[in-house]
Tab-separated table of C-alpha atoms in Angstrom:
chain	number	residue	atom	x	y	z
A	1	MET	CA	-19.099	-125.897	-227.490
A	2	GLU	CA	-18.272	-124.005	-230.682
A	3	ILE	CA	-19.284	-120.368	-231.126
A	4	LEU	CA	-18.802	-118.082	-234.107
A	5	PHE	CA	-19.210	-114.321	-233.708
A	6	THR	CA	-19.789	-112.860	-237.165
A	7	ASP	CA	-19.650	-109.356	-238.657
A	8	ALA	CA	-18.124	-108.028	-235.463
A	9	LEU	CA	-15.788	-105.124	-234.947
A	10	LEU	CA	-12.755	-106.884	-233.434
A	11	LEU	CA	-10.198	-105.336	-231.064
A	12	PRO	CA	-7.462	-107.970	-230.641
A	13	MET	CA	-5.168	-106.078	-228.183
A	14	THR	CA	-2.229	-107.881	-229.812
A	15	GLU	CA	-0.637	-104.883	-231.506
A	16	GLY	CA	1.643	-102.136	-230.270
A	17	LYS	CA	-0.874	-99.612	-231.548
A	18	PRO	CA	-4.690	-99.749	-231.630
A	19	ARG	CA	-5.998	-101.907	-234.457
A	20	THR	CA	-9.572	-102.855	-235.197
A	21	PHE	CA	-11.186	-104.635	-238.117
A	22	THR	CA	-14.508	-106.181	-239.034
A	23	GLY	CA	-14.488	-109.951	-239.137
A	24	ALA	CA	-15.302	-113.165	-237.306
A	25	LEU	CA	-14.122	-114.771	-234.094
A	26	GLY	CA	-14.489	-118.512	-233.666
A	27	ILE	CA	-14.266	-120.450	-230.398
A	28	SER	CA	-13.802	-124.193	-230.071
A	29	GLY	CA	-13.720	-125.667	-226.604
A	30	ASN	CA	-12.042	-123.165	-224.283
A	31	ARG	CA	-9.752	-121.637	-226.932
A	32	ILE	CA	-10.031	-119.092	-229.707
A	33	GLU	CA	-9.610	-120.853	-233.054
A	34	LEU	CA	-10.353	-118.055	-235.507
A	35	VAL	CA	-9.727	-114.299	-235.593
A	36	SER	CA	-10.054	-113.192	-239.192
A	37	ASP	CA	-11.618	-110.868	-241.743
A	38	SER	CA	-11.450	-113.622	-244.376
A	39	GLU	CA	-14.754	-115.023	-245.633
A	40	THR	CA	-12.878	-118.152	-246.714
A	41	GLU	CA	-11.537	-118.774	-243.208
A	42	ARG	CA	-14.938	-118.082	-241.697
A	43	ALA	CA	-16.515	-120.659	-244.067
A	44	ALA	CA	-13.796	-123.162	-243.202
A	45	PHE	CA	-14.531	-122.767	-239.480
A	46	LEU	CA	-18.220	-123.455	-240.087
A	47	ALA	CA	-17.385	-126.434	-242.271
A	48	ALA	CA	-15.191	-127.860	-239.530
A	49	HIS	CA	-17.800	-127.075	-236.855
A	50	PRO	CA	-21.216	-127.457	-238.509
A	51	ASP	CA	-23.014	-127.349	-235.147
A	52	ALA	CA	-21.357	-124.088	-234.058
A	53	ARG	CA	-23.614	-121.464	-232.596
A	54	VAL	CA	-23.503	-118.381	-234.823
A	55	ILE	CA	-23.995	-114.961	-233.193
A	56	ASP	CA	-24.538	-111.907	-235.393
A	57	CYS	CA	-22.478	-109.001	-234.021
A	58	ARG	CA	-23.283	-106.220	-236.467
A	59	GLY	CA	-23.005	-102.904	-234.612
A	60	LYS	CA	-21.096	-104.593	-231.799
A	61	LEU	CA	-17.533	-104.894	-230.594
A	62	VAL	CA	-15.828	-108.141	-229.605
A	63	MET	CA	-12.768	-107.719	-227.392
A	64	PRO	CA	-10.908	-109.538	-224.596
A	65	GLY	CA	-12.637	-109.664	-221.230
A	66	LEU	CA	-11.470	-107.249	-218.549
A	67	VAL	CA	-9.221	-108.213	-215.625
A	68	ASP	CA	-9.715	-106.681	-212.161
A	69	THR	CA	-6.405	-107.152	-210.318
A	70	HIS	CA	-7.433	-106.134	-206.806
A	71	CYS	CA	-10.844	-106.839	-205.346
A	72	HIS	CA	-12.469	-107.876	-202.090
A	73	ALA	CA	-15.561	-109.415	-203.655
A	74	GLY	CA	-16.798	-110.933	-200.400
A	75	MET	CA	-17.064	-107.407	-198.970
A	76	THR	CA	-20.033	-106.533	-201.174
A	77	LEU	CA	-22.278	-107.063	-198.141
A	78	GLN	CA	-20.621	-103.921	-196.757
A	79	ARG	CA	-21.371	-101.714	-199.762
A	80	SER	CA	-22.073	-98.131	-198.577
A	81	TYR	CA	-21.902	-99.300	-194.962
A	82	ALA	CA	-19.003	-97.125	-193.802
A	83	ASP	CA	-18.739	-94.070	-196.008
A	84	ASP	CA	-17.058	-90.702	-195.437
A	85	ARG	CA	-14.422	-91.901	-192.968
A	86	ALA	CA	-10.615	-91.945	-192.906
A	87	LEU	CA	-9.016	-95.328	-193.609
A	88	MET	CA	-7.932	-96.221	-190.078
A	89	GLU	CA	-11.280	-95.191	-188.589
A	90	TRP	CA	-13.016	-97.000	-191.456
A	91	LEU	CA	-11.122	-100.225	-190.685
A	92	ASN	CA	-11.126	-100.166	-186.896
A	93	ASP	CA	-14.591	-98.800	-186.163
A	94	CYS	CA	-16.635	-100.235	-189.034
A	95	ILE	CA	-15.128	-102.850	-191.303
A	96	TRP	CA	-13.361	-105.141	-188.880
A	97	PRO	CA	-16.308	-105.236	-186.401
A	98	PHE	CA	-18.675	-106.084	-189.292
A	99	GLU	CA	-16.334	-108.812	-190.504
A	100	ALA	CA	-16.176	-110.324	-187.021
A	101	HIS	CA	-19.850	-111.275	-187.386
A	102	GLN	CA	-19.653	-112.627	-190.951
A	103	THR	CA	-19.827	-116.392	-191.347
A	104	PRO	CA	-18.206	-118.314	-194.207
A	105	ASP	CA	-21.699	-118.559	-195.725
A	106	ASP	CA	-22.000	-114.755	-195.596
A	107	ILE	CA	-18.684	-114.343	-197.372
A	108	ALA	CA	-19.732	-116.818	-200.055
A	109	LEU	CA	-22.940	-114.817	-200.450
A	110	GLY	CA	-20.975	-111.579	-200.788
A	111	MET	CA	-18.642	-113.256	-203.260
A	112	THR	CA	-21.640	-114.285	-205.356
A	113	LEU	CA	-22.962	-110.725	-205.420
A	114	GLY	CA	-19.541	-109.414	-206.366
A	115	ILE	CA	-19.065	-111.913	-209.187
A	116	VAL	CA	-22.527	-111.168	-210.599
A	117	GLU	CA	-21.613	-107.481	-210.746
A	118	LEU	CA	-18.189	-108.190	-212.256
A	119	LEU	CA	-19.525	-110.472	-214.979
A	120	LEU	CA	-22.329	-108.118	-215.961
A	121	GLY	CA	-19.664	-105.411	-216.333
A	122	GLY	CA	-17.458	-107.444	-218.661
A	123	VAL	CA	-14.897	-108.645	-216.102
A	124	THR	CA	-13.936	-112.202	-217.001
A	125	SER	CA	-11.031	-112.533	-214.527
A	126	PHE	CA	-10.430	-111.060	-211.101
A	127	VAL	CA	-7.860	-111.148	-208.331
A	128	ASP	CA	-9.475	-111.424	-204.919
A	129	MET	CA	-8.099	-110.872	-201.439
A	130	TYR	CA	-10.262	-111.919	-198.521
A	131	PHE	CA	-11.091	-114.608	-195.982
A	132	HIS	CA	-12.595	-118.109	-196.310
A	133	GLU	CA	-11.516	-118.310	-199.931
A	134	SER	CA	-11.868	-122.102	-199.762
A	135	ARG	CA	-15.628	-121.534	-199.604
A	136	CYS	CA	-15.455	-119.074	-202.488
A	137	VAL	CA	-13.906	-121.623	-204.852
A	138	GLU	CA	-17.312	-123.229	-205.304
A	139	VAL	CA	-18.910	-119.857	-206.091
A	140	VAL	CA	-16.274	-119.088	-208.713
A	141	HIS	CA	-16.626	-122.535	-210.214
A	142	ARG	CA	-20.428	-122.323	-210.335
A	143	LEU	CA	-20.676	-118.841	-211.863
A	144	GLY	CA	-18.017	-119.485	-214.485
A	145	ILE	CA	-15.629	-116.562	-213.901
A	146	ARG	CA	-11.818	-116.863	-213.821
A	147	ALA	CA	-10.235	-116.005	-210.475
A	148	LEU	CA	-7.037	-115.783	-208.466
A	149	LEU	CA	-8.196	-116.101	-204.864
A	150	GLY	CA	-5.862	-114.501	-202.331
A	151	CYS	CA	-6.180	-115.964	-198.836
A	152	SER	CA	-5.681	-112.922	-196.595
A	153	TYR	CA	-4.310	-112.945	-193.067
A	154	PHE	CA	-3.190	-110.840	-190.110
A	155	ASP	CA	-0.705	-111.974	-187.484
A	156	ARG	CA	-3.466	-113.435	-185.364
A	157	SER	CA	-4.995	-115.465	-188.191
A	158	ILE	CA	-2.057	-116.759	-190.223
A	159	ASP	CA	-2.301	-120.384	-189.065
A	160	ASP	CA	-6.009	-120.626	-189.836
A	161	VAL	CA	-5.592	-118.896	-193.196
A	162	LEU	CA	-2.735	-121.103	-194.378
A	163	ARG	CA	-4.884	-124.128	-193.559
A	164	ASP	CA	-7.712	-122.501	-195.511
A	165	ALA	CA	-5.328	-121.969	-198.416
A	166	GLU	CA	-4.510	-125.669	-198.443
A	167	GLN	CA	-8.227	-126.438	-198.486
A	168	ALA	CA	-8.771	-123.888	-201.273
A	169	MET	CA	-6.053	-125.551	-203.354
A	170	SER	CA	-7.701	-128.916	-202.804
A	171	ASN	CA	-11.162	-127.553	-203.668
A	172	SER	CA	-9.896	-125.921	-206.855
A	173	ALA	CA	-8.085	-128.993	-208.154
A	174	GLY	CA	-9.408	-129.849	-211.591
A	175	CYS	CA	-10.798	-126.363	-212.312
A	176	ASP	CA	-8.325	-124.525	-214.509
A	177	ARG	CA	-10.181	-121.220	-214.037
A	178	VAL	CA	-9.376	-121.010	-210.332
A	179	SER	CA	-5.996	-120.526	-208.693
A	180	VAL	CA	-4.970	-119.649	-205.146
A	181	ALA	CA	-2.634	-117.005	-203.722
A	182	ILE	CA	-1.406	-115.949	-200.289
A	183	ALA	CA	-2.265	-112.393	-199.264
A	184	PRO	CA	-0.971	-110.900	-195.991
A	185	HIS	CA	-2.987	-107.780	-195.319
A	186	SER	CA	-0.072	-105.337	-195.095
A	187	GLY	CA	3.329	-104.597	-193.651
A	188	TYR	CA	1.790	-102.833	-190.642
A	189	THR	CA	-0.655	-105.601	-189.673
A	190	CYS	CA	1.724	-108.512	-190.240
A	191	SER	CA	5.116	-109.036	-188.625
A	192	PRO	CA	8.212	-109.554	-190.776
A	193	ASP	CA	8.302	-113.216	-189.743
A	194	ASN	CA	4.716	-113.777	-190.826
A	195	LEU	CA	5.212	-111.938	-194.101
A	196	VAL	CA	8.159	-114.197	-194.875
A	197	ARG	CA	6.211	-117.246	-193.774
A	198	GLY	CA	3.474	-116.424	-196.269
A	199	LYS	CA	5.983	-115.952	-199.086
A	200	GLU	CA	7.695	-119.242	-198.290
A	201	PHE	CA	4.318	-120.974	-198.431
A	202	CYS	CA	3.912	-119.480	-201.914
A	203	ARG	CA	7.317	-120.686	-203.037
A	204	CYS	CA	6.681	-124.193	-201.741
A	205	ASN	CA	3.315	-124.413	-203.486
A	206	ASP	CA	4.017	-122.300	-206.609
A	207	LEU	CA	1.462	-119.655	-205.623
A	208	MET	CA	1.189	-115.906	-206.252
A	209	PHE	CA	1.752	-113.489	-203.354
A	210	MET	CA	-0.079	-110.189	-202.838
A	211	SER	CA	-0.472	-107.454	-200.254
A	212	HIS	CA	-1.518	-103.850	-199.719
A	213	ILE	CA	1.700	-101.855	-200.058
A	214	ALA	CA	2.234	-98.097	-199.553
A	215	GLU	CA	-1.489	-97.356	-199.618
A	216	THR	CA	-1.592	-94.479	-197.146
A	217	MET	CA	0.571	-91.880	-195.465
A	218	ASP	CA	-0.210	-93.467	-192.084
A	219	GLU	CA	1.037	-96.832	-193.318
A	220	SER	CA	4.279	-95.262	-194.543
A	221	ARG	CA	4.722	-93.499	-191.192
A	222	ILE	CA	4.063	-96.646	-189.139
A	223	ILE	CA	6.417	-98.832	-191.179
A	224	GLY	CA	9.022	-96.079	-191.177
A	225	GLU	CA	8.871	-95.840	-187.396
A	226	LEU	CA	8.994	-99.615	-186.919
A	227	TYR	CA	11.565	-100.610	-189.507
A	228	GLY	CA	13.217	-97.434	-190.784
A	229	ARG	CA	12.200	-98.061	-194.387
A	230	THR	CA	9.464	-97.263	-196.860
A	231	PRO	CA	6.803	-99.987	-197.261
A	232	VAL	CA	8.246	-101.062	-200.627
A	233	ARG	CA	11.803	-101.286	-199.305
A	234	HIS	CA	10.530	-103.078	-196.198
A	235	PHE	CA	9.032	-105.805	-198.410
A	236	GLU	CA	12.196	-105.810	-200.530
A	237	SER	CA	14.423	-106.236	-197.466
A	238	LEU	CA	12.452	-109.372	-196.562
A	239	GLY	CA	12.859	-110.887	-200.028
A	240	LEU	CA	9.142	-110.685	-200.829
A	241	LEU	CA	9.196	-108.818	-204.134
A	242	ASP	CA	9.426	-110.639	-207.469
A	243	ASP	CA	7.392	-111.249	-210.614
A	244	ARG	CA	4.996	-113.456	-208.619
A	245	THR	CA	3.999	-110.524	-206.380
A	246	ILE	CA	1.008	-108.190	-206.769
A	247	ALA	CA	1.313	-104.924	-204.848
A	248	ALA	CA	-2.022	-103.192	-204.373
A	249	HIS	CA	-2.091	-99.358	-204.357
A	250	CYS	CA	1.560	-98.145	-204.199
A	251	VAL	CA	0.449	-94.560	-203.647
A	252	TYR	CA	3.392	-93.433	-201.490
A	253	VAL	CA	6.413	-94.531	-203.485
A	254	ASP	CA	9.571	-92.576	-204.264
A	255	ASP	CA	11.994	-92.960	-207.156
A	256	GLU	CA	13.986	-95.660	-205.379
A	257	ASP	CA	10.804	-97.611	-204.604
A	258	ILE	CA	9.744	-97.386	-208.248
A	259	ALA	CA	13.143	-98.652	-209.385
A	260	VAL	CA	12.823	-101.626	-207.017
A	261	LEU	CA	9.315	-102.461	-208.274
A	262	ALA	CA	10.480	-102.334	-211.883
A	263	GLU	CA	13.663	-104.334	-211.293
A	264	ARG	CA	11.836	-107.065	-209.390
A	265	GLY	CA	9.026	-107.341	-211.944
A	266	VAL	CA	6.345	-106.641	-209.339
A	267	VAL	CA	2.802	-106.144	-210.618
A	268	VAL	CA	1.173	-102.994	-209.242
A	269	SER	CA	-2.608	-102.781	-209.032
A	270	HIS	CA	-3.840	-99.192	-209.160
A	271	ASN	CA	-7.177	-98.547	-207.408
A	272	PRO	CA	-7.944	-94.889	-208.146
A	273	GLN	CA	-11.522	-94.614	-206.930
A	274	SER	CA	-10.827	-96.281	-203.594
A	275	ASN	CA	-7.752	-94.087	-203.107
A	276	MET	CA	-9.807	-90.995	-203.931
A	277	LYS	CA	-12.728	-91.894	-201.694
A	278	LEU	CA	-10.518	-92.627	-198.682
A	279	SER	CA	-8.297	-89.609	-199.447
A	280	SER	CA	-5.327	-91.947	-199.595
A	281	GLY	CA	-3.611	-89.933	-202.307
A	282	VAL	CA	-2.762	-90.297	-205.989
A	283	ALA	CA	-0.446	-93.076	-207.120
A	284	PRO	CA	2.244	-92.003	-209.628
A	285	VAL	CA	0.973	-94.429	-212.249
A	286	TRP	CA	2.428	-92.798	-215.335
A	287	PRO	CA	5.914	-92.352	-213.819
A	288	MET	CA	5.816	-95.998	-212.720
A	289	MET	CA	4.809	-97.168	-216.193
A	290	GLN	CA	7.545	-95.075	-217.801
A	291	ALA	CA	10.050	-96.649	-215.410
A	292	GLY	CA	8.979	-100.127	-216.521
A	293	VAL	CA	6.643	-101.115	-213.695
A	294	HIS	CA	3.983	-103.599	-214.765
A	295	MET	CA	0.831	-101.588	-214.085
A	296	THR	CA	-2.723	-102.892	-213.823
A	297	VAL	CA	-6.042	-101.589	-212.476
A	298	GLY	CA	-8.391	-102.929	-209.811
A	299	THR	CA	-11.604	-101.795	-208.201
A	300	ASP	CA	-10.765	-102.621	-204.577
A	301	GLY	CA	-13.822	-103.499	-202.470
A	302	THR	CA	-17.344	-102.142	-202.690
A	303	CYS	CA	-17.251	-100.281	-199.394
A	304	SER	CA	-14.326	-98.158	-200.498
A	305	ASN	CA	-15.330	-97.635	-204.123
A	306	ASN	CA	-18.462	-98.413	-204.050
A	307	ASP	CA	-18.935	-100.497	-207.193
A	308	LEU	CA	-17.051	-102.991	-209.340
A	309	ASP	CA	-17.392	-101.142	-212.648
A	310	MET	CA	-14.027	-101.527	-214.361
A	311	PHE	CA	-14.920	-99.167	-217.215
A	312	GLU	CA	-15.561	-96.420	-214.692
A	313	GLU	CA	-12.377	-97.343	-212.822
A	314	LEU	CA	-10.318	-97.148	-215.989
A	315	ARG	CA	-11.731	-93.760	-216.958
A	316	THR	CA	-10.966	-92.427	-213.487
A	317	ALA	CA	-7.424	-93.810	-213.600
A	318	VAL	CA	-6.668	-91.990	-216.835
A	319	PHE	CA	-8.257	-88.684	-215.878
A	320	LEU	CA	-6.554	-88.729	-212.488
A	321	GLN	CA	-3.112	-89.218	-214.015
A	322	LYS	CA	-3.602	-86.417	-216.519
A	323	SER	CA	-4.676	-84.128	-213.698
A	324	ALA	CA	-1.936	-85.185	-211.272
A	325	THR	CA	0.898	-84.912	-213.790
A	326	GLY	CA	-0.366	-81.764	-215.474
A	327	ASP	CA	0.256	-83.566	-218.753
A	328	PRO	CA	-2.763	-84.396	-220.960
A	329	THR	CA	-0.652	-86.863	-222.943
A	330	SER	CA	0.081	-89.068	-219.934
A	331	LEU	CA	-1.489	-92.537	-219.804
A	332	PRO	CA	-2.952	-92.631	-223.344
A	333	ALA	CA	-6.182	-94.546	-223.873
A	334	TYR	CA	-4.650	-97.620	-225.520
A	335	GLU	CA	-1.955	-97.961	-222.850
A	336	ALA	CA	-4.705	-97.680	-220.239
A	337	LEU	CA	-6.765	-100.381	-221.943
A	338	LYS	CA	-3.765	-102.696	-221.831
A	339	THR	CA	-3.712	-102.410	-218.041
A	340	VAL	CA	-7.092	-104.137	-217.800
A	341	THR	CA	-6.516	-106.744	-220.518
A	342	VAL	CA	-2.992	-107.774	-221.513
A	343	ASN	CA	-1.310	-106.544	-218.329
A	344	GLY	CA	-4.037	-107.966	-216.116
A	345	ALA	CA	-3.581	-111.404	-217.655
A	346	ARG	CA	0.142	-111.268	-216.966
A	347	ALA	CA	-0.605	-110.245	-213.369
A	348	MET	CA	-2.559	-113.465	-212.881
A	349	GLY	CA	0.400	-115.509	-214.042
A	350	TYR	CA	-0.608	-116.232	-217.639
A	351	ALA	CA	1.978	-116.327	-220.389
A	352	ASP	CA	2.018	-113.580	-222.998
A	353	GLY	CA	-0.651	-114.193	-225.607
A	354	GLU	CA	-2.566	-116.745	-223.541
A	355	LEU	CA	-5.172	-114.433	-222.009
A	356	GLY	CA	-6.284	-110.840	-222.428
A	357	VAL	CA	-5.997	-110.906	-226.227
A	358	LEU	CA	-7.912	-112.125	-229.267
A	359	ARG	CA	-5.567	-114.473	-231.074
A	360	LYS	CA	-5.640	-118.064	-232.257
A	361	GLY	CA	-4.832	-120.380	-229.371
A	362	ALA	CA	-5.627	-117.889	-226.609
A	363	LEU	CA	-8.083	-118.742	-223.866
A	364	ALA	CA	-11.599	-117.808	-224.951
A	365	ASP	CA	-12.447	-115.041	-222.480
A	366	VAL	CA	-14.259	-112.468	-224.616
A	367	ILE	CA	-16.949	-109.840	-224.245
A	368	VAL	CA	-19.418	-108.310	-226.673
A	369	ILE	CA	-20.147	-104.602	-226.315
A	370	ASP	CA	-23.164	-102.921	-227.892
A	371	LEU	CA	-21.835	-99.854	-229.687
A	372	GLN	CA	-25.297	-98.604	-230.582
A	373	LYS	CA	-25.450	-96.268	-227.609
A	374	PRO	CA	-25.598	-92.471	-227.696
A	375	HIS	CA	-22.521	-92.122	-225.487
A	376	LEU	CA	-20.514	-94.369	-227.848
A	377	GLN	CA	-21.371	-92.507	-231.047
A	378	PRO	CA	-19.892	-91.257	-233.275
A	379	VAL	CA	-16.783	-93.443	-233.439
A	380	HIS	CA	-13.830	-91.195	-234.254
A	381	ASP	CA	-11.613	-93.416	-232.110
A	382	LEU	CA	-12.972	-96.695	-230.776
A	383	VAL	CA	-10.381	-97.107	-228.020
A	384	SER	CA	-10.976	-93.571	-226.778
A	385	ASN	CA	-14.704	-94.258	-226.725
A	386	LEU	CA	-14.174	-97.387	-224.637
A	387	VAL	CA	-11.833	-95.758	-222.124
A	388	TYR	CA	-13.464	-92.351	-221.858
A	389	CYS	CA	-17.119	-93.186	-222.515
A	390	GLY	CA	-17.627	-96.908	-221.862
A	391	LYS	CA	-19.927	-98.216	-219.154
A	392	ALA	CA	-20.476	-101.613	-217.573
A	393	SER	CA	-24.027	-101.567	-218.910
A	394	ASP	CA	-22.687	-101.563	-222.495
A	395	VAL	CA	-21.611	-105.193	-222.072
A	396	GLU	CA	-24.127	-107.525	-223.679
A	397	THR	CA	-22.488	-110.959	-223.757
A	398	VAL	CA	-19.672	-112.505	-221.736
A	399	VAL	CA	-17.825	-115.730	-222.535
A	400	VAL	CA	-15.315	-117.235	-220.095
A	401	ASN	CA	-13.211	-120.249	-220.989
A	402	GLY	CA	-15.414	-120.769	-224.038
A	403	GLU	CA	-18.687	-120.825	-222.058
A	404	PRO	CA	-21.330	-118.078	-222.298
A	405	VAL	CA	-22.011	-116.838	-218.759
A	406	VAL	CA	-23.879	-113.621	-219.647
A	407	GLU	CA	-26.191	-113.322	-222.652
A	408	ASN	CA	-28.299	-110.289	-223.460
A	409	ARG	CA	-27.351	-108.980	-219.998
A	410	ARG	CA	-28.832	-112.040	-218.296
A	411	ILE	CA	-26.480	-113.928	-216.020
A	412	ARG	CA	-26.459	-117.700	-215.951
A	413	GLY	CA	-27.217	-119.631	-212.790
A	414	VAL	CA	-28.574	-116.966	-210.410
A	415	ASP	CA	-32.199	-116.152	-209.578
A	416	LEU	CA	-31.490	-112.492	-208.871
A	417	PRO	CA	-34.711	-111.451	-207.023
A	418	GLU	CA	-34.432	-114.365	-204.589
A	419	PHE	CA	-30.699	-113.813	-204.264
A	420	TYR	CA	-31.142	-110.141	-203.366
A	421	ARG	CA	-33.561	-111.147	-200.610
A	422	ASN	CA	-30.948	-113.523	-199.188
A	423	VAL	CA	-28.370	-110.728	-199.239
A	424	SER	CA	-30.723	-108.365	-197.416
A	425	ASN	CA	-31.497	-110.967	-194.754
A	426	ALA	CA	-27.824	-111.691	-194.139
A	427	VAL	CA	-26.952	-108.013	-193.798
A	428	SER	CA	-29.816	-107.444	-191.342
A	429	ARG	CA	-28.600	-110.324	-189.171
A	430	ILE	CA	-24.984	-109.052	-189.174
A	431	LEU	CA	-25.972	-105.484	-188.343
A	432	THR	CA	-28.110	-106.706	-185.442
A	433	ALA	CA	-25.150	-108.656	-184.109
A	434	CYS	CA	-22.888	-105.606	-184.443
A	435	LYS	CA	-25.201	-103.571	-182.196
A	436	ARG	CA	-25.166	-106.036	-179.352
């Protein structure tokens, strides 16, 4: 398929400073072939692709799709199920009992609901961390999103999960939008031996590795009591930290931890709304970025957030840093926007310039945002408007890997009313089982 977006305001995310211009973006196959303000180059694209679909984007912005680097999409069935509780109570009394009654079909259903929400909000790529990811490969493939699926385990489940990871790799063969990762839950729910075992599996199969690290004060206390180290230095002592590692949260980190994260090239996924809701604390995002840590943003799951709106997440991340540091210049809007585009692409293992940008040769993951909204006018600074005023509902069209998956806010391949009924029925069955 060839697509040409014309008369669009383009935000390439390829420059050191914000740069926008009005022009055309052409897609051929799954790659971007044209990013230009030249009428001659636009005409040449049409001459080379006479059957290209032309989309008029006057009054609209075309930019790279967003990347959510920490999500539990299958947990959408638990949205608003266990609110107003501390993390350990939340996990032990609510979440884990609910999960005990979820079937693989339920998780695939939750994954579908999560992906629908992500796509409608302009997220073209996401990093997941949950169970039965081998079943979720089909959902990702069918709905057209790009995903890194982290197969998550505890000590008791590692053998089953590593087998599931092998099945997920087999199921995803031939689909270049889907890759697999290994994701031990945390340093306090997995033994050192099992953490190392997961990392070795990654090294043998060239997979990414991810975990919750330094999320809460309780976690830091438990790991300190067990191993005499901070969570970050515990992972470092086991040889788990490198540029193929995604560390979710990193709220309780000191200067030495930050230096380790930067030196090892670890990707940190900041989840501000989840941290706020569970009173987990405020991650030192701006100090980490200034120290050279590769920072990204994720939503976390829908029962600790409770939505998957990355625009809202980004706005919260910026405001929270300015408040926490007492410095209104910390985490500027353009640097923040990089965390959910350029940086997010790097977190998923893509080479610089291959994803998260608008440039010739890059993968064609792009979104169209309707700027004709009262909260986006006037446009003194487009990037500031996106970061401080943007909403998921501003996204009109979503293209992943060169294929339109959302058009005019209609998602491809899902009968939403019938789907919502299926979700409601599944939740009712699980809740009944939980009460027995």
